[in-house]
Short mmCIF file of C-alpha atoms in Angstrom, two decimals:
data_model
loop_
_atom_site.label_atom_id
_atom_site.label_comp_id
_atom_site.label_asym_id
_atom_site.label_seq_id
_atom_site.Cartn_x
_atom_site.Cartn_y
_atom_site.Cartn_z
CA MET A 173 -42.74 8.55 102.53
CA ASP A 174 -41.78 5.19 103.08
CA GLY A 175 -38.66 3.31 101.68
CA GLN A 176 -39.64 2.84 97.87
CA GLU A 177 -41.34 6.06 97.66
CA LEU A 178 -38.00 7.71 98.99
CA LEU A 179 -35.81 5.82 96.64
CA GLU A 180 -38.15 6.74 93.65
CA VAL A 181 -38.05 10.51 94.29
CA VAL A 182 -34.00 10.25 94.93
CA THR A 183 -33.73 8.54 91.72
CA SER A 184 -35.61 11.06 89.70
CA LEU A 185 -33.71 14.02 91.48
CA VAL A 186 -30.20 12.42 90.84
CA ARG A 187 -31.08 11.57 87.15
CA PRO A 188 -29.37 13.96 84.79
CA GLY A 189 -32.10 16.58 83.74
CA GLY A 190 -33.74 16.04 86.97
CA ARG A 191 -36.11 18.66 88.32
CA GLU A 192 -34.74 22.00 89.97
CA LEU A 193 -33.63 21.69 93.53
CA VAL A 194 -35.92 23.97 95.48
CA CYS A 195 -36.25 23.20 99.04
CA GLY A 196 -39.69 23.46 100.74
CA ARG A 197 -38.27 23.85 104.28
CA SER A 198 -38.76 27.53 105.76
CA GLY A 199 -35.35 29.26 105.69
CA HIS A 200 -33.45 26.97 103.30
CA LEU A 201 -32.36 28.14 100.15
CA ALA A 202 -32.63 26.92 96.91
CA GLY A 203 -29.92 24.48 95.31
CA HIS A 204 -31.05 21.48 97.38
CA VAL A 205 -34.17 19.27 98.38
CA CYS A 206 -34.77 17.97 101.85
CA LEU A 207 -37.20 14.77 101.84
CA VAL A 208 -39.08 13.66 104.48
CA VAL A 209 -38.20 10.06 105.82
CA SER A 210 -40.71 7.62 107.52
CA ASP A 211 -40.02 6.93 110.94
CA ALA A 212 -39.78 3.06 110.02
CA ILE A 213 -36.57 3.76 108.26
CA ASP A 214 -33.28 3.99 110.04
CA LEU A 215 -29.90 5.10 109.14
CA SER A 216 -28.22 1.72 108.49
CA THR A 217 -30.65 0.81 106.04
CA LEU A 218 -30.30 3.99 104.19
CA LEU A 219 -26.47 3.48 103.86
CA LYS A 220 -26.57 -0.02 103.00
CA GLU A 221 -29.13 0.70 100.31
CA PHE A 222 -27.51 4.09 98.77
CA SER A 223 -23.94 2.52 99.11
CA ARG A 224 -25.45 -0.46 96.68
CA ARG A 225 -26.91 1.92 94.25
CA TYR A 226 -24.37 4.82 94.21
CA GLY A 227 -20.94 3.35 95.42
CA GLN A 228 -18.52 4.40 97.81
CA LEU A 229 -19.72 6.39 100.46
CA ARG A 230 -18.08 9.93 101.97
CA ASN A 231 -17.93 10.27 105.61
CA LEU A 232 -19.05 13.86 105.90
CA VAL A 233 -20.00 14.23 110.02
CA SER A 234 -19.68 11.84 112.49
CA GLY A 235 -20.63 11.89 116.07
CA GLY A 236 -21.29 15.48 115.44
CA TYR A 237 -17.86 16.25 114.12
CA ALA A 238 -17.68 17.51 110.36
CA ASP A 239 -14.56 16.82 108.55
CA PRO A 240 -12.67 20.31 108.31
CA THR A 241 -11.30 19.45 105.07
CA VAL A 242 -14.96 19.17 103.31
CA THR A 243 -15.00 21.63 100.49
CA GLU A 244 -17.62 22.87 98.11
CA ARG A 245 -16.28 20.19 95.88
CA THR A 246 -16.19 17.48 98.19
CA GLY A 247 -19.72 17.62 99.81
CA LEU A 248 -20.09 21.09 101.51
CA PRO A 249 -23.60 21.27 99.87
CA LEU A 250 -24.77 18.66 101.81
CA LEU A 251 -23.78 20.17 105.16
CA ALA A 252 -24.88 23.72 104.51
CA PRO A 253 -28.59 23.66 104.99
CA PHE A 254 -28.17 22.52 108.46
CA ALA A 255 -25.27 24.64 109.91
CA GLY A 256 -24.54 23.27 113.51
CA GLU A 257 -27.34 20.77 113.60
CA LEU A 258 -26.03 17.90 112.00
CA VAL A 259 -25.05 14.85 113.98
CA GLU A 260 -24.14 12.36 111.25
CA MET A 261 -23.68 12.86 107.55
CA ARG A 262 -22.90 10.43 104.73
CA GLY A 263 -22.61 11.65 101.26
CA TRP A 264 -22.43 10.29 97.63
CA ALA A 265 -21.47 11.96 94.21
CA SER A 266 -23.78 11.22 91.32
CA GLY A 267 -23.41 13.46 88.17
CA SER A 268 -24.64 16.91 88.92
CA ARG A 269 -25.89 15.83 92.31
CA TRP A 270 -24.95 15.21 95.87
CA LEU A 271 -26.84 12.40 97.81
CA GLY A 272 -26.82 12.71 101.43
CA CYS A 273 -28.40 10.77 104.53
CA GLY A 274 -27.76 11.52 108.12
CA VAL A 275 -29.14 12.61 111.21
CA VAL A 276 -29.89 16.30 112.62
CA ARG A 277 -30.71 17.63 116.30
CA ALA A 278 -34.43 18.18 116.36
CA GLY A 279 -35.58 20.02 119.54
CA ASP A 280 -34.88 17.53 122.42
CA GLY A 281 -34.27 14.69 119.79
CA GLU A 282 -32.73 13.80 116.68
CA GLN A 283 -34.39 13.11 112.96
CA LEU A 284 -32.91 11.47 110.16
CA VAL A 285 -32.84 13.22 106.97
CA VAL A 286 -32.37 12.74 103.20
CA LEU A 287 -31.25 15.43 100.71
CA VAL A 288 -30.23 16.02 97.25
CA ALA A 289 -27.97 19.07 96.40
CA GLU A 290 -26.44 20.47 93.39
CA ARG A 291 -22.90 19.73 92.67
CA ALA A 292 -20.33 21.43 90.43
CA ALA A 293 -19.03 18.35 88.60
CA PRO A 294 -19.28 17.18 84.99
CA SER A 295 -22.38 14.67 84.01
CA PRO A 296 -21.96 11.74 82.40
CA ASP A 297 -23.44 13.55 79.19
CA ALA A 298 -21.03 16.63 79.57
CA PRO A 299 -17.31 15.29 80.56
CA PRO A 300 -14.32 17.72 81.33
CA GLU A 301 -12.97 19.27 78.68
CA GLY A 302 -10.24 17.31 76.89
CA ALA A 303 -11.01 14.29 78.73
CA SER A 304 -12.58 11.04 77.04
CA TRP A 305 -14.79 8.84 79.45
CA ALA A 306 -16.47 6.64 76.74
CA ASP A 307 -15.67 3.36 76.39
CA ASP A 308 -17.71 0.58 74.75
CA SER A 309 -15.88 -2.18 76.29
CA SER A 310 -16.83 -3.82 79.66
CA LEU A 311 -13.11 -3.71 80.60
CA ARG A 312 -10.19 -1.91 79.30
CA VAL A 313 -6.89 -3.76 79.77
CA THR A 314 -3.53 -1.56 79.81
CA GLY A 315 -0.44 -3.41 79.89
CA ARG A 316 3.07 -2.30 81.25
CA ASP A 317 3.66 -1.41 77.49
CA ALA A 318 1.54 1.76 77.90
CA ARG A 319 3.89 3.33 80.30
CA ASP A 320 6.48 6.03 79.21
CA ASP A 321 9.73 4.44 80.27
CA ALA A 322 11.75 6.93 78.83
CA ALA A 323 11.68 9.35 81.94
CA GLN A 324 13.09 7.38 84.95
CA PRO A 325 12.83 8.63 88.54
CA ARG A 326 15.67 9.12 90.32
CA ALA A 327 16.65 6.80 93.22
CA GLY A 328 16.05 7.90 96.87
CA ILE A 329 13.97 5.49 98.92
CA ALA A 330 16.40 3.23 101.17
CA GLU A 331 16.45 -0.35 100.46
CA GLU A 332 17.64 -1.42 103.82
CA GLY A 333 14.55 -3.61 105.24
CA ASN A 334 12.62 -2.75 101.94
CA GLU A 335 11.47 -5.84 99.83
CA LEU A 336 9.88 -3.51 96.81
CA PRO A 337 11.19 -4.51 93.33
CA GLU A 338 13.64 -1.99 91.88
CA ASP A 339 10.56 -0.55 89.54
CA CYS A 340 8.21 -0.16 92.49
CA ARG A 341 10.59 1.41 94.65
CA ALA A 342 11.22 4.22 91.66
CA TRP A 343 7.60 4.80 91.23
CA VAL A 344 7.33 5.47 95.16
CA GLN A 345 10.32 8.00 95.02
CA ARG A 346 8.75 9.56 92.07
CA VAL A 347 5.42 10.45 93.93
CA ILE A 348 7.49 11.67 96.62
CA GLU A 349 9.49 13.97 94.44
CA LEU A 350 6.45 15.08 92.38
CA THR A 351 4.83 16.51 95.72
CA GLY A 352 7.94 17.91 97.24
CA TRP A 353 7.03 15.82 100.41
CA GLU A 354 9.05 14.77 103.10
CA PRO A 355 8.72 11.21 103.97
CA LEU A 356 7.01 10.93 107.68
CA GLY A 357 8.32 7.33 108.32
CA ILE A 358 4.91 6.05 109.74
CA SER A 359 5.07 2.61 111.86
CA VAL A 360 2.44 0.28 111.14
CA ASP A 361 1.45 -3.24 112.36
CA TRP A 362 1.25 -4.42 108.53
CA PRO A 363 0.80 -8.00 109.76
CA ALA A 364 -2.48 -7.23 112.03
CA LEU A 365 -3.91 -5.55 109.09
CA GLU A 366 -3.06 -8.25 106.64
CA GLY A 367 -4.09 -10.82 109.11
CA GLU A 368 -7.81 -9.44 108.77
CA LEU A 369 -7.58 -9.41 105.06
CA GLY A 370 -5.78 -12.97 105.01
CA VAL A 371 -3.49 -11.50 102.45
CA PRO A 372 -0.35 -9.41 102.11
CA LEU A 373 -0.92 -5.88 101.04
CA PRO A 374 1.25 -4.41 98.26
CA ALA A 375 4.72 -3.30 99.30
CA ASP A 376 4.61 -0.21 97.31
CA TYR A 377 1.06 0.86 98.98
CA LYS A 378 2.77 0.14 102.34
CA LYS A 379 5.67 2.52 101.62
CA LEU A 380 3.50 5.12 100.02
CA TYR A 381 1.35 5.04 103.52
CA GLU A 382 4.64 4.81 105.49
CA ALA A 383 5.84 8.31 103.67
CA PHE A 384 2.29 10.21 103.32
CA GLY A 385 -0.29 8.76 105.47
CA GLY A 386 -3.80 8.77 104.07
CA GLY A 387 -5.01 12.03 102.78
CA THR A 388 -5.49 14.13 99.76
CA PHE A 389 -3.33 14.53 96.59
CA SER A 390 -3.56 17.57 94.38
CA ASP A 391 -7.02 18.65 96.53
CA SER A 392 -8.78 16.06 94.91
CA VAL A 393 -7.39 12.34 94.88
CA SER A 394 -8.14 10.77 98.18
CA PHE A 395 -5.45 8.10 99.24
CA LEU A 396 -6.75 5.67 101.94
CA GLY A 397 -4.74 4.64 104.84
CA CYS A 398 -5.26 3.10 108.13
CA ASP A 399 -6.07 5.11 111.50
CA GLU A 400 -6.70 8.00 109.75
CA GLY A 401 -10.38 8.42 110.95
CA ILE A 402 -13.46 7.16 108.68
CA SER A 403 -12.70 9.56 105.79
CA PHE A 404 -9.36 7.95 105.22
CA ASP A 405 -9.58 4.59 106.58
CA PHE A 406 -9.67 1.93 103.57
CA LEU A 407 -9.99 -1.08 106.52
CA THR A 408 -13.17 0.79 107.65
CA ARG A 409 -14.48 1.14 104.06
CA TRP A 410 -13.84 -2.26 103.14
CA ARG A 411 -15.74 -3.53 106.09
CA VAL A 412 -18.71 -1.57 105.51
CA ALA A 413 -18.85 -2.40 101.71
CA LEU A 414 -18.44 -6.03 102.46
CA SER A 415 -21.03 -5.90 104.88
CA VAL A 416 -23.37 -4.10 102.10
CA ASP A 417 -22.35 -6.78 99.73
CA ARG A 418 -23.14 -9.70 101.73
CA ASP A 419 -26.64 -8.29 102.55
CA SER A 420 -29.06 -10.50 100.54
CA THR A 421 -32.02 -7.99 101.34
CA LEU A 422 -30.43 -5.43 99.20
CA GLY A 423 -30.51 -7.54 95.91
CA ALA A 424 -28.12 -9.50 93.95
CA VAL A 425 -26.19 -6.94 92.16
CA SER A 426 -22.93 -5.84 93.46
CA ALA A 427 -21.99 -2.12 93.62
CA VAL A 428 -18.58 -3.26 91.89
CA ASP A 429 -20.59 -5.35 89.64
CA PRO A 430 -19.30 -7.62 87.47
CA TYR A 431 -16.92 -7.99 90.49
CA ALA A 432 -17.76 -8.40 94.19
CA ILE A 433 -16.21 -6.64 97.23
CA TYR A 434 -13.23 -8.89 98.55
CA ALA A 435 -13.78 -11.28 101.31
CA PRO A 436 -11.16 -13.15 103.14
CA GLY A 437 -9.94 -16.29 101.13
CA GLY A 438 -11.64 -15.27 97.91
CA LYS A 439 -11.70 -12.79 95.02
CA GLY A 440 -12.89 -9.22 94.71
CA VAL A 441 -12.25 -5.45 95.06
CA VAL A 442 -10.89 -3.53 97.77
CA THR A 443 -10.83 0.27 97.27
CA TRP A 444 -7.72 2.40 98.19
CA GLY A 445 -8.46 5.74 96.37
CA SER A 446 -11.05 7.65 94.92
CA THR A 447 -11.58 11.51 93.62
CA GLU A 448 -13.76 14.17 94.37
CA TRP A 449 -15.67 13.59 91.45
CA ALA A 450 -16.44 9.89 92.52
CA ASP A 451 -13.87 8.14 90.43
CA GLU A 452 -12.60 4.81 92.32
CA TYR A 453 -9.34 3.17 92.53
CA CYS A 454 -9.44 -0.15 93.45
CA TRP A 455 -7.02 -3.44 93.67
CA LEU A 456 -8.51 -6.80 92.22
CA ILE A 457 -7.18 -9.48 95.03
CA ASP A 458 -7.22 -13.01 94.78
CA ALA A 459 -6.39 -14.80 97.99
CA GLU A 460 -5.03 -17.78 95.94
CA ARG A 461 -2.62 -15.24 94.19
CA PRO A 462 -1.11 -13.29 96.78
CA GLY A 463 1.03 -10.36 95.77
CA ASP A 464 -0.57 -10.12 92.23
CA TYR A 465 -2.87 -6.80 92.37
CA PRO A 466 -3.61 -5.13 89.13
CA VAL A 467 -5.28 -1.82 89.77
CA LEU A 468 -9.21 -1.57 88.56
CA ALA A 469 -10.43 1.94 88.18
CA ARG A 470 -13.85 3.45 87.06
CA SER A 471 -14.94 6.71 86.32
CA HIS A 472 -17.69 9.11 88.14
CA ASP A 473 -20.47 8.26 85.65
CA GLY A 474 -20.74 4.40 86.70
CA GLY A 475 -18.81 3.33 83.33
CA PRO A 476 -16.86 0.16 82.94
CA TRP A 477 -13.88 -0.95 84.64
CA HIS A 478 -10.36 -0.30 83.41
CA TRP A 479 -8.02 -2.98 84.47
CA TYR A 480 -4.07 -1.71 84.71
CA ASP A 481 -1.60 -4.17 84.86
CA MET A 482 0.98 -2.16 87.03
CA SER A 483 1.68 -1.02 90.49
CA THR A 484 -0.33 1.18 92.98
CA SER A 485 2.56 3.82 92.86
CA GLU A 486 2.85 4.03 89.23
CA PHE A 487 -1.16 4.25 88.69
CA LEU A 488 -1.08 7.23 91.30
CA TYR A 489 1.84 8.99 90.09
CA ARG A 490 0.27 8.63 86.32
CA VAL A 491 -3.23 10.01 87.35
CA LEU A 492 -1.41 12.96 89.11
CA ALA A 493 1.38 14.01 86.41
CA ASP A 494 0.53 12.34 83.02
CA ALA A 495 -2.37 14.53 81.37
CA ASP A 496 -2.41 11.64 78.51
CA PHE A 497 -3.23 8.97 81.21
CA GLN A 498 -6.91 8.91 79.97
CA PRO A 499 -9.62 8.63 81.44
CA PHE A 500 -8.00 9.33 84.77
CA GLY A 501 -5.28 11.74 84.39
CA ILE A 502 -5.61 14.83 86.37
CA ALA A 503 -2.64 16.73 85.16
CA GLN A 504 -4.51 18.74 82.24
CA TYR A 505 -6.46 20.45 84.98
CA ASP A 506 -3.77 22.24 86.53
CA LEU A 507 -4.64 21.10 90.17
CA GLY A 508 -0.99 21.50 91.30
CA THR A 509 0.90 18.49 92.90
CA THR A 510 0.32 18.89 96.71
CA PHE A 511 -0.62 16.50 99.38
CA GLU A 512 -2.80 17.18 102.53
CA PRO A 513 -2.64 14.81 105.39
CA GLY A 514 -6.10 13.10 106.54
CA SER A 515 -8.07 15.11 109.26
CA GLY A 516 -7.86 12.01 111.51
CA GLY A 517 -4.21 11.45 110.82
CA PRO A 518 -1.02 11.05 113.14
CA PHE A 519 -0.55 14.73 112.61
CA GLY A 520 -4.23 15.94 113.29
CA GLY A 521 -4.72 16.67 109.58
CA ARG A 522 -2.01 19.70 109.80
CA PRO A 523 0.70 20.09 106.86
CA LEU A 524 4.19 19.34 107.98
#
């Protein structure tokens, strides 16, 4: 099928209440559908179009290497039908469906594939028990007075060479203590990274990265770093998102509407975290106001953006520890407060 037909079929399959997923390929089990793709379509085109429609992609297989941390809850259903045949696979979460596109080995060559698979995740019409995703406003503003100031974190991060305000330093320490993590002290050439962006990164984010590296909190919250492989590299994801956002052939509506992906010297969104059910955590960066980076977040159902006037570290702590921090707090689900380093990180994804 050609590009337009493919998109129409994919849309019908990922729509809530879409038809049962039974694959017609010999030897493939139910629970997914593999779609025939025209030879006139390439992987790059599909990645751009699906990213525009479905938001941040997940890198599941690259160069024949599958991310060893992928689970049923983070995209494994997209890999299962092809066993060891996969060369590339990118995935998107959409309600109760996974959407994937990639390349598989076929005889002496390779073949582009698109598939839709079942996903054990809440649909927009059935949010997790106890959670409230509905919000009629286009943007929710949460000021610092929404924080619980009664419970203060213990001091502990060394101040030497640290430009963090006391409040931010305390929230970083609180995340460290919550997870029982031993800070790694990763060395990073921040000026080089910030030179490409054209703005300094939040100071507490840099401290979080130096302590943890990129990886996954509570087996569900991805924290993006740098040099962590594609799965946890915020800079690579930002470059791809910016390229897609600037591609006029994909339409005028941005995947982060009503915002745009941040471009050096401008104002826009940069993603620093996400969840396995496709919530997105971002900064709103304005090059004319360096150092002022509110957190923008939106839930898996593509609902409105929520604006939080708080630091990255405070937001992350509240997501992990505050069950009343809705709609993003996960403490109510008893997922634990663990941290797993990214597979491409300085320690090869092995817990220390």
